[in-house]
PDB file of C-alpha atoms in Angstrom:
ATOM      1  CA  UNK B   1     113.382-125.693 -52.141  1.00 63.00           C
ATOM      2  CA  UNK B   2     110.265-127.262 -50.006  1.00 73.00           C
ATOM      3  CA  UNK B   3     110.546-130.416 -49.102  1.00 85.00           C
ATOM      4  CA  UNK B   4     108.108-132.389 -51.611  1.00 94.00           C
ATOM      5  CA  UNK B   5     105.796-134.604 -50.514  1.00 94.00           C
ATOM      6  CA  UNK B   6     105.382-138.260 -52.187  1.00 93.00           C
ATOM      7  CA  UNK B   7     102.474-137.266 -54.057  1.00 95.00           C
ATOM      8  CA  UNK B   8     104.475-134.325 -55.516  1.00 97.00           C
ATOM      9  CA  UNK B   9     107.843-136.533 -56.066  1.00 96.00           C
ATOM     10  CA  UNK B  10     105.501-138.352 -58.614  1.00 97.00           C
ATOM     11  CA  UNK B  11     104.001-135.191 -59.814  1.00 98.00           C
ATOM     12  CA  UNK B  12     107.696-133.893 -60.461  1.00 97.00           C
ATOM     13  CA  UNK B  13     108.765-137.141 -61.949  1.00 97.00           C
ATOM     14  CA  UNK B  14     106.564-136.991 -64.396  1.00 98.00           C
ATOM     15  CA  UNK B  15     107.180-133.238 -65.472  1.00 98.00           C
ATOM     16  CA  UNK B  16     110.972-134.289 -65.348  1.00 98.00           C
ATOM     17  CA  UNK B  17     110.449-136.379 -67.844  1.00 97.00           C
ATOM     18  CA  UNK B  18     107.522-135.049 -70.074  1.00 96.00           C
ATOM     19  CA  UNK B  19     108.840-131.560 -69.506  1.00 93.00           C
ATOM     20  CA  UNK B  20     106.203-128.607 -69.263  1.00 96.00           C
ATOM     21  CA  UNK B  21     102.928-130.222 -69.397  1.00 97.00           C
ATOM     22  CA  UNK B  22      99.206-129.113 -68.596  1.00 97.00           C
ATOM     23  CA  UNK B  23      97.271-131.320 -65.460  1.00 96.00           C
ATOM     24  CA  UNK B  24      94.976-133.273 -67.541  1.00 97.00           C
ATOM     25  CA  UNK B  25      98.136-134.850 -69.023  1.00 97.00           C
ATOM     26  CA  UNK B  26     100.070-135.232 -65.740  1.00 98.00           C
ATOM     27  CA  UNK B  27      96.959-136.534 -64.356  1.00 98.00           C
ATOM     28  CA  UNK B  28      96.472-139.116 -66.880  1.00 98.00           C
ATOM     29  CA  UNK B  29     100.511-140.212 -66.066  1.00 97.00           C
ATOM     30  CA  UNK B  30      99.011-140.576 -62.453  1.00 97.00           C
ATOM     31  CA  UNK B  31      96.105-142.510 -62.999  1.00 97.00           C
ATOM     32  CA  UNK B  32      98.745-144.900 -64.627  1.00 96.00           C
ATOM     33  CA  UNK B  33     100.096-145.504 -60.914  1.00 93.00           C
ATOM     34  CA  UNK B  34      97.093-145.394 -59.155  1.00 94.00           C
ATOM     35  CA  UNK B  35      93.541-144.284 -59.063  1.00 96.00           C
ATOM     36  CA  UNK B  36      93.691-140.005 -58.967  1.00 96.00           C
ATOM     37  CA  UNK B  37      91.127-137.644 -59.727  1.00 97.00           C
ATOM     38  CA  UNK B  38      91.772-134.471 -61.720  1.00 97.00           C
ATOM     39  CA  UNK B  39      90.492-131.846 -59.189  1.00 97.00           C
ATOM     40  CA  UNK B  40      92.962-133.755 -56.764  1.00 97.00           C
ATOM     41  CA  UNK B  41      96.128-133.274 -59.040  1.00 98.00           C
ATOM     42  CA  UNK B  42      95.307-129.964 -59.825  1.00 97.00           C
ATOM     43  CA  UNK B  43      94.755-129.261 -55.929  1.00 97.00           C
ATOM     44  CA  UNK B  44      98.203-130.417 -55.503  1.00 97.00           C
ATOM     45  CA  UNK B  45     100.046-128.948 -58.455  1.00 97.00           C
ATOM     46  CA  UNK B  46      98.341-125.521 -56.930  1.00 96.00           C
ATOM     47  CA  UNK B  47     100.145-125.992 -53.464  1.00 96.00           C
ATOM     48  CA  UNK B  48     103.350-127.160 -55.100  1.00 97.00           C
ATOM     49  CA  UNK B  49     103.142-123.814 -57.075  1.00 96.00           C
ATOM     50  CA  UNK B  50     103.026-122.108 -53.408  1.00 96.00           C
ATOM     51  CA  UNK B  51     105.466-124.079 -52.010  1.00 95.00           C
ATOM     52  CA  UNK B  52     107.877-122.832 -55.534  1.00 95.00           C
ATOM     53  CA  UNK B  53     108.438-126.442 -56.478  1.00 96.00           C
ATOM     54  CA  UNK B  54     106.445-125.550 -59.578  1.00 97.00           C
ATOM     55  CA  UNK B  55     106.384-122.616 -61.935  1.00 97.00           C
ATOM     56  CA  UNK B  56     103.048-122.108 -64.143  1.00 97.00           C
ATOM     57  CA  UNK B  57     102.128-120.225 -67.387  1.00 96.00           C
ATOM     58  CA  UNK B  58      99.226-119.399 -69.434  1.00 94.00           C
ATOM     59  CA  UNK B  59      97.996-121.270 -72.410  1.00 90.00           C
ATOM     60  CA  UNK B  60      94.687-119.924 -73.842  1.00 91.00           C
ATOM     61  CA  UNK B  61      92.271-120.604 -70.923  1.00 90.00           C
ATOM     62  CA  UNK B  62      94.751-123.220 -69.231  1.00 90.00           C
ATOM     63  CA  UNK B  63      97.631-123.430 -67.604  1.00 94.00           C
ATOM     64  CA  UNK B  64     101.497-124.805 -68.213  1.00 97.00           C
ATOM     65  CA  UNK B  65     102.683-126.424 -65.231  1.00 98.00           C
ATOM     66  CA  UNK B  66     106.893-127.281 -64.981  1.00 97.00           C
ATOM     67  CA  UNK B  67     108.971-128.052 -62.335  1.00 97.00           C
ATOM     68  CA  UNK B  68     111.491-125.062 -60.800  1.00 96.00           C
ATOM     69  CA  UNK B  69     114.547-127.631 -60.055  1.00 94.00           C
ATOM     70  CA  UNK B  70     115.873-129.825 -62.142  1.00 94.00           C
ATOM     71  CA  UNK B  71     115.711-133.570 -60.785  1.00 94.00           C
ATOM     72  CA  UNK B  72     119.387-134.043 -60.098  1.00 95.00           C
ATOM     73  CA  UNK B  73     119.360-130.916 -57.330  1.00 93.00           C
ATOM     74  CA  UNK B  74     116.292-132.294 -55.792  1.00 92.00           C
ATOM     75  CA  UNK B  75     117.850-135.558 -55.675  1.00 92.00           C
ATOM     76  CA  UNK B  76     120.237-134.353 -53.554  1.00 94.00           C
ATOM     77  CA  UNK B  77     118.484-132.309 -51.518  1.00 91.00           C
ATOM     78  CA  UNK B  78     116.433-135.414 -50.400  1.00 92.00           C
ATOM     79  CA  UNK B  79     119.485-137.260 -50.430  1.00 94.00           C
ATOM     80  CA  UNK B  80     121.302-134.847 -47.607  1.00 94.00           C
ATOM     81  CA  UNK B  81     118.248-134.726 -45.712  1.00 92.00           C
ATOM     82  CA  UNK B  82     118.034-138.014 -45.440  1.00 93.00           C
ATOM     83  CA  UNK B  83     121.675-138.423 -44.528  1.00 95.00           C
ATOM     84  CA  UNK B  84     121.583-136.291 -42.151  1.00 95.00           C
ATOM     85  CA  UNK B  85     118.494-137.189 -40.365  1.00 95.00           C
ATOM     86  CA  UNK B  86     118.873-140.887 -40.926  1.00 95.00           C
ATOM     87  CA  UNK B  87     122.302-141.355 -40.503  1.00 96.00           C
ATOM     88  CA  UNK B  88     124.002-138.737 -38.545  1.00 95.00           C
ATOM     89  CA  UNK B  89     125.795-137.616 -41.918  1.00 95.00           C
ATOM     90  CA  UNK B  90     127.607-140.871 -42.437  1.00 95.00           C
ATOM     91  CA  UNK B  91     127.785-141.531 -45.935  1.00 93.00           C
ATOM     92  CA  UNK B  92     129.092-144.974 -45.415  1.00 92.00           C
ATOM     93  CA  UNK B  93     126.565-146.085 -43.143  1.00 93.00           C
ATOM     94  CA  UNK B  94     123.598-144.844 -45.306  1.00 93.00           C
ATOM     95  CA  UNK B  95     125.682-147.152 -48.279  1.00 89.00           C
ATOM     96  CA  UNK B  96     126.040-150.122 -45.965  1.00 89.00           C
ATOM     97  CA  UNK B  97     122.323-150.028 -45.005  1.00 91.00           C
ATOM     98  CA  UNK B  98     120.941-149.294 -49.056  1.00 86.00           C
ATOM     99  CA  UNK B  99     122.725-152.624 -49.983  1.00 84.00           C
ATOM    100  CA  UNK B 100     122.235-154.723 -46.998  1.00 86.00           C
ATOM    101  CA  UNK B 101     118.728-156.507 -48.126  1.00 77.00           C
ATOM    102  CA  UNK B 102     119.083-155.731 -51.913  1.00 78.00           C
ATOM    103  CA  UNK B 103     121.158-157.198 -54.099  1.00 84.00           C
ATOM    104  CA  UNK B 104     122.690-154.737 -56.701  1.00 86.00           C
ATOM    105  CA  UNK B 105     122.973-155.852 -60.646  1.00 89.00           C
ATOM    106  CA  UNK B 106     126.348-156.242 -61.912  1.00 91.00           C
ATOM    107  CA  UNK B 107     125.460-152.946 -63.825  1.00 94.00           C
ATOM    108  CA  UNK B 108     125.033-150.921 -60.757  1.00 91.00           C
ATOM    109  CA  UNK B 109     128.031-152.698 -59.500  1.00 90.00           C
ATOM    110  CA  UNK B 110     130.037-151.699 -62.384  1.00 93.00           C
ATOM    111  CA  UNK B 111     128.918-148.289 -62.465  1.00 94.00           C
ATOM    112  CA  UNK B 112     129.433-147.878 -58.408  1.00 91.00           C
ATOM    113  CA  UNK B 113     132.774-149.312 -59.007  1.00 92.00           C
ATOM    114  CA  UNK B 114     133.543-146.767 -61.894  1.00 95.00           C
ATOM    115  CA  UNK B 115     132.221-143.695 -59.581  1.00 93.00           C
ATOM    116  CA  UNK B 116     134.277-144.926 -56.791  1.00 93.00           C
ATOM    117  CA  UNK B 117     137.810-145.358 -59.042  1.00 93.00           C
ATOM    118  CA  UNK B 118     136.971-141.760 -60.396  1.00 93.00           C
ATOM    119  CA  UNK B 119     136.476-140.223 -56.744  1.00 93.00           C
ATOM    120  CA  UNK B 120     139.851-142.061 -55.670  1.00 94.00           C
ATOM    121  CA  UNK B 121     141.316-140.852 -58.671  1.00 94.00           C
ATOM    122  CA  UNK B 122     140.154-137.059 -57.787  1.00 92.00           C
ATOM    123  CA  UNK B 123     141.507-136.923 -55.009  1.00 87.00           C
TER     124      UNK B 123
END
Protein backbone atom coordinates (compact mmCIF):
# COMPACT_ATOMS: atom_id res chain seq x y z
CA UNK A 1 0.00 0.00 0.00
CA UNK A 2 1.11 3.90 -0.56
CA UNK A 3 1.89 5.60 2.15
CA UNK A 4 -1.30 7.97 2.77
CA UNK A 5 -0.99 11.30 3.29
CA UNK A 6 -2.91 13.17 6.32
CA UNK A 7 -5.45 14.48 4.14
CA UNK A 8 -6.15 10.92 2.88
CA UNK A 9 -5.87 9.26 6.58
CA UNK A 10 -9.06 11.46 7.13
CA UNK A 11 -10.45 10.65 3.80
CA UNK A 12 -9.99 6.82 4.74
CA UNK A 13 -11.30 7.33 8.20
CA UNK A 14 -14.24 8.38 7.16
CA UNK A 15 -14.91 5.59 4.44
CA UNK A 16 -13.81 3.14 7.32
CA UNK A 17 -16.46 4.04 9.06
CA UNK A 18 -19.33 5.09 6.62
CA UNK A 19 -18.23 2.31 4.33
CA UNK A 20 -18.56 2.89 0.42
CA UNK A 21 -19.68 6.35 0.05
CA UNK A 22 -19.87 8.95 -2.94
CA UNK A 23 -17.51 12.50 -2.44
CA UNK A 24 -20.24 14.85 -1.80
CA UNK A 25 -20.88 12.79 1.36
CA UNK A 26 -17.22 12.29 2.37
CA UNK A 27 -16.81 15.84 1.67
CA UNK A 28 -19.51 16.97 3.84
CA UNK A 29 -17.68 14.53 6.82
CA UNK A 30 -14.64 16.87 5.96
CA UNK A 31 -16.06 20.10 6.10
CA UNK A 32 -17.03 18.85 9.68
CA UNK A 33 -13.13 19.05 10.52
CA UNK A 34 -12.26 21.86 8.65
CA UNK A 35 -13.08 24.13 5.82
CA UNK A 36 -12.72 21.73 2.29
CA UNK A 37 -14.02 22.32 -0.98
CA UNK A 38 -15.59 19.58 -3.10
CA UNK A 39 -13.37 19.84 -6.25
CA UNK A 40 -10.46 19.52 -3.58
CA UNK A 41 -11.76 16.13 -2.07
CA UNK A 42 -12.56 14.80 -5.21
CA UNK A 43 -8.93 15.88 -6.50
CA UNK A 44 -7.64 13.85 -3.74
CA UNK A 45 -9.89 10.81 -3.69
CA UNK A 46 -8.71 10.73 -7.63
CA UNK A 47 -4.91 10.43 -6.64
CA UNK A 48 -5.67 8.07 -3.79
CA UNK A 49 -7.44 5.92 -6.50
CA UNK A 50 -3.86 6.04 -8.38
CA UNK A 51 -1.96 5.51 -5.58
CA UNK A 52 -4.61 2.00 -4.98
CA UNK A 53 -5.56 3.25 -1.54
CA UNK A 54 -9.03 3.56 -3.03
CA UNK A 55 -11.16 1.42 -5.28
CA UNK A 56 -14.16 3.25 -7.25
CA UNK A 57 -17.43 2.13 -8.99
CA UNK A 58 -20.14 3.48 -11.01
CA UNK A 59 -23.44 4.71 -9.78
CA UNK A 60 -25.65 6.27 -12.52
CA UNK A 61 -23.54 9.32 -13.53
CA UNK A 62 -21.38 9.18 -10.19
CA UNK A 63 -19.04 7.41 -8.66
CA UNK A 64 -18.64 4.89 -5.38
CA UNK A 65 -15.54 5.58 -3.70
CA UNK A 66 -14.19 2.73 -0.77
CA UNK A 67 -11.12 2.17 0.70
CA UNK A 68 -8.80 -1.07 -0.63
CA UNK A 69 -7.38 -1.94 3.07
CA UNK A 70 -9.14 -2.36 5.84
CA UNK A 71 -8.09 0.14 8.76
CA UNK A 72 -6.45 -2.38 11.04
CA UNK A 73 -3.63 -3.32 8.11
CA UNK A 74 -3.06 0.28 7.48
CA UNK A 75 -2.70 0.82 11.04
CA UNK A 76 0.05 -1.20 11.07
CA UNK A 77 1.64 -0.37 8.21
CA UNK A 78 1.98 3.24 9.61
CA UNK A 79 2.69 1.78 12.79
CA UNK A 80 6.03 -0.25 11.43
CA UNK A 81 7.02 2.63 9.51
CA UNK A 82 7.04 4.64 12.13
CA UNK A 83 8.90 2.18 14.31
CA UNK A 84 11.27 1.72 12.22
CA UNK A 85 12.09 5.14 11.15
CA UNK A 86 11.45 6.68 14.52
CA UNK A 87 12.77 4.30 16.69
CA UNK A 88 15.26 2.03 15.19
CA UNK A 89 12.57 -0.89 15.55
CA UNK A 90 12.40 -0.72 19.31
CA UNK A 91 9.05 -1.41 20.32
CA UNK A 92 9.72 -0.47 23.85
CA UNK A 93 11.15 2.74 23.21
CA UNK A 94 8.33 3.89 20.82
CA UNK A 95 5.92 2.69 24.17
CA UNK A 96 8.08 4.61 26.62
CA UNK A 97 7.99 7.78 24.47
CA UNK A 98 3.76 7.45 23.54
CA UNK A 99 3.18 7.57 27.38
CA UNK A 100 5.80 9.87 28.58
CA UNK A 101 3.66 13.35 28.33
CA UNK A 102 0.16 11.66 28.26
CA UNK A 103 -1.45 10.22 30.83
CA UNK A 104 -3.40 7.00 29.84
CA UNK A 105 -7.17 6.35 31.34
CA UNK A 106 -7.48 3.53 33.59
CA UNK A 107 -9.38 1.97 30.55
CA UNK A 108 -6.44 2.01 28.30
CA UNK A 109 -4.51 0.89 31.25
CA UNK A 110 -6.68 -2.00 31.78
CA UNK A 111 -6.88 -2.96 28.33
CA UNK A 112 -2.82 -2.55 27.83
CA UNK A 113 -2.56 -4.61 30.87
CA UNK A 114 -4.98 -7.34 29.44
CA UNK A 115 -2.96 -7.34 25.92
CA UNK A 116 0.22 -7.60 27.75
CA UNK A 117 -1.00 -10.78 30.23
CA UNK A 118 -2.33 -12.40 26.90
CA UNK A 119 1.12 -11.88 24.96
CA UNK A 120 2.98 -13.32 28.19
CA UNK A 121 0.56 -15.93 28.26
CA UNK A 122 1.30 -16.81 24.36
CA UNK A 123 4.34 -17.25 24.68
Amino acid sequence: MANPTGSELEILAILWRLGESKIQAVNDELCKLRPVGYTTTLKTMQIMEQKGLLGRKKDGKSHIYFPLEQQHQTQISLVDRLLQSAFGGSKSSMVMRLFEDKKATKEELAEIKALLKKMEADQ
